[in-house]
Coordinates of C-alpha atoms and ligand atoms in Angstrom, one line a residue:
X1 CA 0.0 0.0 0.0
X2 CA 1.6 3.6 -0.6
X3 CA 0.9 6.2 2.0
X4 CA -0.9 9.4 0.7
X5 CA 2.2 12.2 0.7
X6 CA 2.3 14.8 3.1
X7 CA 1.3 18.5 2.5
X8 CA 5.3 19.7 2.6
X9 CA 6.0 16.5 0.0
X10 CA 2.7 17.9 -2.2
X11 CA 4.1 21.3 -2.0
X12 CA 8.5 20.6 -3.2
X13 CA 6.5 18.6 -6.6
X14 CA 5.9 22.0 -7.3
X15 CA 9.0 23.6 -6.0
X16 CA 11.6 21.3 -7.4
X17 CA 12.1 19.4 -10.3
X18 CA 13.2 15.5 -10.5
X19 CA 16.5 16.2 -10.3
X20 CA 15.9 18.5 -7.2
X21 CA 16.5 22.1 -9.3
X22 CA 14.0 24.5 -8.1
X23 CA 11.2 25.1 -10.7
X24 CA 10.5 29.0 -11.4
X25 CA 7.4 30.4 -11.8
X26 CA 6.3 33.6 -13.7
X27 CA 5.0 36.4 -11.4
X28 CA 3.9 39.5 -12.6
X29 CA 6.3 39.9 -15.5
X30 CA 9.3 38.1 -14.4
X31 CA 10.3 34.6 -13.9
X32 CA 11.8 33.8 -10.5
X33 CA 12.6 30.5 -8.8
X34 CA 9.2 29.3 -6.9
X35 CA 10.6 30.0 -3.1
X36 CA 11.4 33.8 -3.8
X37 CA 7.9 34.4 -5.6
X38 CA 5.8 36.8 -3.5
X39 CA 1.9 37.7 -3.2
X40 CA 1.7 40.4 -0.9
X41 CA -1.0 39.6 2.2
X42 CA -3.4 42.0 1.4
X43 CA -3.8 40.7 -1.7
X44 CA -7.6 39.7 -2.4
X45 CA -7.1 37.0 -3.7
X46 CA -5.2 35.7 -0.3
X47 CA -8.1 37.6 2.0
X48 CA -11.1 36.9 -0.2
X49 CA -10.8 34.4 -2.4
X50 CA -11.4 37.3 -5.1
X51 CA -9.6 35.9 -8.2
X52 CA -9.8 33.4 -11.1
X53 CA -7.8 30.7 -12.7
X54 CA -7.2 27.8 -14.9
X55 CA -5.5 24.4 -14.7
X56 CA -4.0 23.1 -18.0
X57 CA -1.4 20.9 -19.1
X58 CA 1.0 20.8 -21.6
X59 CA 1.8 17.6 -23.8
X60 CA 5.1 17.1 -25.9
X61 CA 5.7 20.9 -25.8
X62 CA 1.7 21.7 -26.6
X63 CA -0.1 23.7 -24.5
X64 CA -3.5 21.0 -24.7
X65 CA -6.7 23.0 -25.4
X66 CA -5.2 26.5 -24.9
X67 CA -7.4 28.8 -26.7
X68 CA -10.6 26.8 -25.1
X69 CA -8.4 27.5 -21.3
X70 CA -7.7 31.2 -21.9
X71 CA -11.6 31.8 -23.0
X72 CA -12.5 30.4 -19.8
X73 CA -9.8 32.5 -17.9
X74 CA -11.0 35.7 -19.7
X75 CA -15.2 34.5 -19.2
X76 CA -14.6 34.0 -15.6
X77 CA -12.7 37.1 -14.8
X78 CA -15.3 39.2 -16.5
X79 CA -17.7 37.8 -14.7
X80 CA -16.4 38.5 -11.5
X81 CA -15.4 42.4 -13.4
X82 CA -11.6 41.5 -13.0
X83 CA -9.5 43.1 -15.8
X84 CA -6.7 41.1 -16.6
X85 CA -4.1 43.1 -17.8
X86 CA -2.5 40.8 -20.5
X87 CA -4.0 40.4 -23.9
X88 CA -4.8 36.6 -24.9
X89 CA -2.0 36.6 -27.0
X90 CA 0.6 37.6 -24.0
X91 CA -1.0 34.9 -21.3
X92 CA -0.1 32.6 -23.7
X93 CA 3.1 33.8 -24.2
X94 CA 3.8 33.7 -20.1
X95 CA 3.0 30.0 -19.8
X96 CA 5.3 29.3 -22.8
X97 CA 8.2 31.2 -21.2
X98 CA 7.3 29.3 -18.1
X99 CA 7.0 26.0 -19.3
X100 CA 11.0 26.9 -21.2
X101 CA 12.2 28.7 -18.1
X102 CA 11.6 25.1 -16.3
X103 CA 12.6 22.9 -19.5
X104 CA 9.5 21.2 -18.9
X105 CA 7.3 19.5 -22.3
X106 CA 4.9 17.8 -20.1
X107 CA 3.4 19.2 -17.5
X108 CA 0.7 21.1 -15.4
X109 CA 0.1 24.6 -15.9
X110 CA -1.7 26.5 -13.3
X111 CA -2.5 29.9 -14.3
X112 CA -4.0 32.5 -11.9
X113 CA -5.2 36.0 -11.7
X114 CA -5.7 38.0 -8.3
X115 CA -7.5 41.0 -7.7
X116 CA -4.4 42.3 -6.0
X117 CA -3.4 43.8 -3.4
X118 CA -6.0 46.2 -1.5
X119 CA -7.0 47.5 2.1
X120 CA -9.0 45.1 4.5
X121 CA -12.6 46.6 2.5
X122 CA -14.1 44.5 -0.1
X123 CA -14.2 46.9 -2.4
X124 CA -12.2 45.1 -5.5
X125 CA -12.1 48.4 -7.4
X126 CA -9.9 49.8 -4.9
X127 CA -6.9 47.1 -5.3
X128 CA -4.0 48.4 -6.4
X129 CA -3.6 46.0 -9.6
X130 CA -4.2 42.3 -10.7
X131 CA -1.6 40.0 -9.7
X132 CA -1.1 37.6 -12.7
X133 CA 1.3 34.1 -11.9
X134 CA 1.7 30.9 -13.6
X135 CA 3.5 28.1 -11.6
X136 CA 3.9 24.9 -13.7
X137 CA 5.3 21.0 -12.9
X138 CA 4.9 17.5 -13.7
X139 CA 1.8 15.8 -12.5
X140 CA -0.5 12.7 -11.9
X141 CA -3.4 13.2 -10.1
X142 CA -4.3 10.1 -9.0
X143 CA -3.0 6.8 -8.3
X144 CA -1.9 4.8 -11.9
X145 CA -3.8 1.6 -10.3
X146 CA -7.1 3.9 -10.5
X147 CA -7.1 4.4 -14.5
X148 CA -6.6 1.0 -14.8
X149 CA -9.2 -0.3 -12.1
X150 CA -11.4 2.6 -12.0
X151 CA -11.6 4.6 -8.4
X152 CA -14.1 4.7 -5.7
X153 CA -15.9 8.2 -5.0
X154 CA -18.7 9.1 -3.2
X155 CA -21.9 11.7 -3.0
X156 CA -21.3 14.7 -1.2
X157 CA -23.9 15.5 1.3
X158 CA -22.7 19.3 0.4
X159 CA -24.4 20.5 -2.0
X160 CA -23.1 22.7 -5.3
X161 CA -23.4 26.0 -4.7
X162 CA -26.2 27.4 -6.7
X163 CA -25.9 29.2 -10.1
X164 CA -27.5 32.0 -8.7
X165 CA -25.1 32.4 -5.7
X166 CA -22.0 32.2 -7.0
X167 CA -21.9 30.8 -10.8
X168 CA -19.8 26.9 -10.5
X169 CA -19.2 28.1 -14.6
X170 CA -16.9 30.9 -13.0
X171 CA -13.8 29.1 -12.3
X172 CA -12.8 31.6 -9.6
X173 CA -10.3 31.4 -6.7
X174 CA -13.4 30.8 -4.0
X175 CA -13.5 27.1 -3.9
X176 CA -14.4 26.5 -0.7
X177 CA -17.8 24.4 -1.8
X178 CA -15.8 21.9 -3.3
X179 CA -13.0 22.1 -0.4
X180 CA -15.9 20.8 1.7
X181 CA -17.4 18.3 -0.3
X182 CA -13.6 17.0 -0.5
X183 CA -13.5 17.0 3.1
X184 CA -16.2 14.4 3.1
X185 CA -14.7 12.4 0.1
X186 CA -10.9 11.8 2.2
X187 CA -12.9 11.5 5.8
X188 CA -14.7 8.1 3.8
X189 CA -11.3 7.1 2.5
X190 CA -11.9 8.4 -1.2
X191 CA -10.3 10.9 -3.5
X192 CA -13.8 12.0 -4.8
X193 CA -17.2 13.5 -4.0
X194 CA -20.1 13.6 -6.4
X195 CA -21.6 16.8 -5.5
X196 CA -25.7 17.4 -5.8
X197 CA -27.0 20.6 -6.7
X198 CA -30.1 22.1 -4.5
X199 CA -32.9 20.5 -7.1
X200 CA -31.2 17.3 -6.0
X201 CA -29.6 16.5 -9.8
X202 CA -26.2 15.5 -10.2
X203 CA -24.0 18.5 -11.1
X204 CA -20.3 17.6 -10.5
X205 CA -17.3 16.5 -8.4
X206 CA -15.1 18.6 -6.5
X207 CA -12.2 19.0 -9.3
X208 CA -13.9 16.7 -11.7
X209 CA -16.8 16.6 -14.6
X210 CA -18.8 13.3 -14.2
X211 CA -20.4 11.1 -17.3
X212 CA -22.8 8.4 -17.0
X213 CA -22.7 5.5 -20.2
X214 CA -26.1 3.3 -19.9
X215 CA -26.9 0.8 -23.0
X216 CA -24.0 2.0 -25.1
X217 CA -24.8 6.0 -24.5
X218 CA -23.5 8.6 -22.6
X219 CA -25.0 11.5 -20.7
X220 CA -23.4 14.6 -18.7
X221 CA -25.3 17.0 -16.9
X222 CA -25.5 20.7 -19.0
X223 CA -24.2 24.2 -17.7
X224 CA -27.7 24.2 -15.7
X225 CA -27.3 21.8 -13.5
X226 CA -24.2 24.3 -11.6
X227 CA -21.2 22.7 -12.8
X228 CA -17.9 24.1 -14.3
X229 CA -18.1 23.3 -18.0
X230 CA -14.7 21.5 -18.3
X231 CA -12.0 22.0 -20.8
X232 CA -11.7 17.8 -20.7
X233 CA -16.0 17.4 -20.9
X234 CA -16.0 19.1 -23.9
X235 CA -13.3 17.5 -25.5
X236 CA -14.7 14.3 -24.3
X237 CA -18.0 15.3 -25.8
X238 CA -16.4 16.1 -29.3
X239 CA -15.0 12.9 -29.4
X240 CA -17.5 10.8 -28.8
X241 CA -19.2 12.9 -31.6
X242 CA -16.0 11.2 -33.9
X243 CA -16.4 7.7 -32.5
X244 CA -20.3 8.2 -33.0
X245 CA -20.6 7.3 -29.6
X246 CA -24.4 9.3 -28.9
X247 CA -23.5 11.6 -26.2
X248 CA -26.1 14.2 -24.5
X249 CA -25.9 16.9 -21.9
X250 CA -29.5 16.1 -19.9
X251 CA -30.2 16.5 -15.5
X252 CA -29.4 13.5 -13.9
X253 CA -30.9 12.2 -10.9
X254 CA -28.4 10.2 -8.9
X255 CA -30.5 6.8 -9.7
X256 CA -29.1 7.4 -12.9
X257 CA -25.8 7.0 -11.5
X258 CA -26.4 4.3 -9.6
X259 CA -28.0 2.5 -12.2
X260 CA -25.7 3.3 -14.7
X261 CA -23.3 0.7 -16.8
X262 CA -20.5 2.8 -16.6
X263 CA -19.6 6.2 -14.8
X264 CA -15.8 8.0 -15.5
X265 CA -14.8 11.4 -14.5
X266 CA -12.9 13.4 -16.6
X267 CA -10.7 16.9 -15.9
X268 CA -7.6 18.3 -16.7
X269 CA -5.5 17.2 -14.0
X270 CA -7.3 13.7 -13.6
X271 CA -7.9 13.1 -18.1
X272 CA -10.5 10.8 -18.1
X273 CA -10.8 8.2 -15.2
X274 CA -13.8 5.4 -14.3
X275 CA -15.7 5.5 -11.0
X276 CA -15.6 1.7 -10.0
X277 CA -17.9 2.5 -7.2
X278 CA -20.4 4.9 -5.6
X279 CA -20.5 4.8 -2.0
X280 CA -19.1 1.6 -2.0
X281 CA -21.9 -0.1 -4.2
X282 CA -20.2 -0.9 -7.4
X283 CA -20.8 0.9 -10.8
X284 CA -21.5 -1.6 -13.5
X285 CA -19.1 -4.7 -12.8
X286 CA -16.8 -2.4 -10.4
X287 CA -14.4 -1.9 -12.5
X288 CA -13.5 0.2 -15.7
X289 CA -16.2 -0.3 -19.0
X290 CA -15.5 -1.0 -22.5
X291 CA -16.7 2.5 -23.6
X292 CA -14.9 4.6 -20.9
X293 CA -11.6 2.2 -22.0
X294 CA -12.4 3.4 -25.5
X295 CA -12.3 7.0 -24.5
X296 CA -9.2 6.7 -22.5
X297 CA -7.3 5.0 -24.9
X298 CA -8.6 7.2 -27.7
X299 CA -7.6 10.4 -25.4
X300 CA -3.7 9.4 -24.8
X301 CA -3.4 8.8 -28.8
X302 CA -4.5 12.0 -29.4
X303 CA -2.4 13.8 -26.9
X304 CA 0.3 11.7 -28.0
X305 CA -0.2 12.5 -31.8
X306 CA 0.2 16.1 -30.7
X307 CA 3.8 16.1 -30.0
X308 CA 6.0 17.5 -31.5
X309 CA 4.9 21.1 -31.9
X310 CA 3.7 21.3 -35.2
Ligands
PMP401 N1 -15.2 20.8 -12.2 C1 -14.5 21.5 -11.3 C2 -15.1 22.0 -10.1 C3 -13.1 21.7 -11.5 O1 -12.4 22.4 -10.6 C4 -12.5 21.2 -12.7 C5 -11.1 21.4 -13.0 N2 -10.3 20.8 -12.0 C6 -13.4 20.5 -13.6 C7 -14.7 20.3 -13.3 C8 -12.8 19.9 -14.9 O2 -12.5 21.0 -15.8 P1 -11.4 20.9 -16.8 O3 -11.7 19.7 -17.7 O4 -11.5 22.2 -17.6 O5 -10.1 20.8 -16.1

């Protein structure tokens, strides 16, 4: 059995490399080594959660989905009326410098934007300037036995917080919700929660889109139900369009889970992983299905076909 790593092990993956070089991060318009990068403790992001930000990754030298990430970035900070104060063009730019500065082809790319520093008000308008940072280093989310047995989750008695509260679409710096449903997931012994939204449909995990597959079709719930509308679930969606796998965005009730053949996750951090059971009940035969096996397989060709840089 390998024991889950400690916070201080979680934290030098992204401070050193495997060779033990500290990685460097890009911080408001200049790259520094990871341990000498500073966010001032007024900034808003620090007091108020009052920020946005995107996880991507990079395969073979390819930022994966970029355009798709930096829409989001630039939907969720208008949303919240945060200017960020790079163009398109220049953020991606900073996580290509980053990703050189660190020598790194494969990797995780977290990008984020602060409201910056301000006074102890909540007034946003009156922070000094957005803080802008990308920090990048290898990952793998969860254990390899998982993507090849599937992993065990369960359902969140926290609910998602409702659209009209605070939007799940905005992928903002506040994510305590999901920092409580996760709670629950480790205190059962699981990496996972299946969050509920206030209607009582499915609407997501805590870090993770969720898919259903019942008699050869797949279903995810839509926008509506309060979930963030992943960079991975739309991928996911447009290739089963290619495989001709019927795929629909519909409200599911959690029978539909239960009852369903198969049930896989997908994000950016986590690709595309099966649920091999739900509250210890099993999913389908408990393990991974044929059509989430398709998916994954058909996933890691495609990101491999992307390298080199073309
Ligand atoms: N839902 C939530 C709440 C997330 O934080 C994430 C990203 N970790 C996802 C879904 C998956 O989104 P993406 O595929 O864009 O990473």
């Amino acid at each position: 059995m390998t024991t889950a790593p400690t916070g201080k092990q979680q934290q030098n993956q992204w401070l050193y490399n495997a060779d033990g070089e500290e990685l460097r991060v890009w911080i408001d318009g200049e790259i520094l080594p990871a341990s000498q990068a500073q966010l001032s403790i007024f900034d808003h992001g620090a007091l108020y959660g009052d920020g946005v930000f995107e996880g991507i990754r990079a395969y073979g030298g390819r930022i994966f989905q970029c355009a798709s990430h930096i829409e989001r970035l630039f939907h969720s900070a208008e949303c919240i009326r945060l200017e960020i104060p790079y163009s398109r063009g220049e953020i991606e730019q900073l996580m290509r410098d980053t990703l050189k500065a660190n020598n790194l082809e494969d990797a995780y790319i977290r990008l984020v934007v602060t409201r910056g520093p301000g006074g102890l008000g909540l007034n946003p308008f009156l922070c000094e300037h957005a803080c802008t940072y990308c920090i990048t280093g290898a990952l793998r989310l969860y254990p390899d036995d998982f993507y090849r047995k599937g992993m065990p989750i369960i359902v969140a008695k926290r609910l998602r917080i409702p659209i009209e509260c605070l939007d799940p679409r905005i992928k903002s710096l506040n994510y305590l919700n999901n920092i409580l449903a996760k709670i629950e997931a480790i205190d059962a012994g699981v990496l996972e929660a299946v969050m509920l939204n206030t209607d009582g449909f499915v609407a997501e995990c805590t870090g993770d889109n969720i898919f259903v597959v019942r008699d050869g079709a797949i279903a995810t719930p839509p926008g509506e139900a309060g979930i963030l509308e992943g960079v991975t679930r739309a991928f996911v969606m447009s290739m089963c369009k290619e495989l001709n796998i019927p795929c629909q965005e519909r409200m599911l009730k959690l029978d539909d889970l239960r009852g369903a053949d198969e049930v896989f996750l997908t994000g950016t951090a986590a690709e595309i992983i099966a649920v091999s059971q739900i509250d210890g009940d099993p999913v389908g035969k408990g393990e991974e299905g044929p059509i989430t096996c398709t998916l994954r397989e058909q996933f890691h060709a495609i990101i491999k076909a992307c390298a080199p840089e073309g």
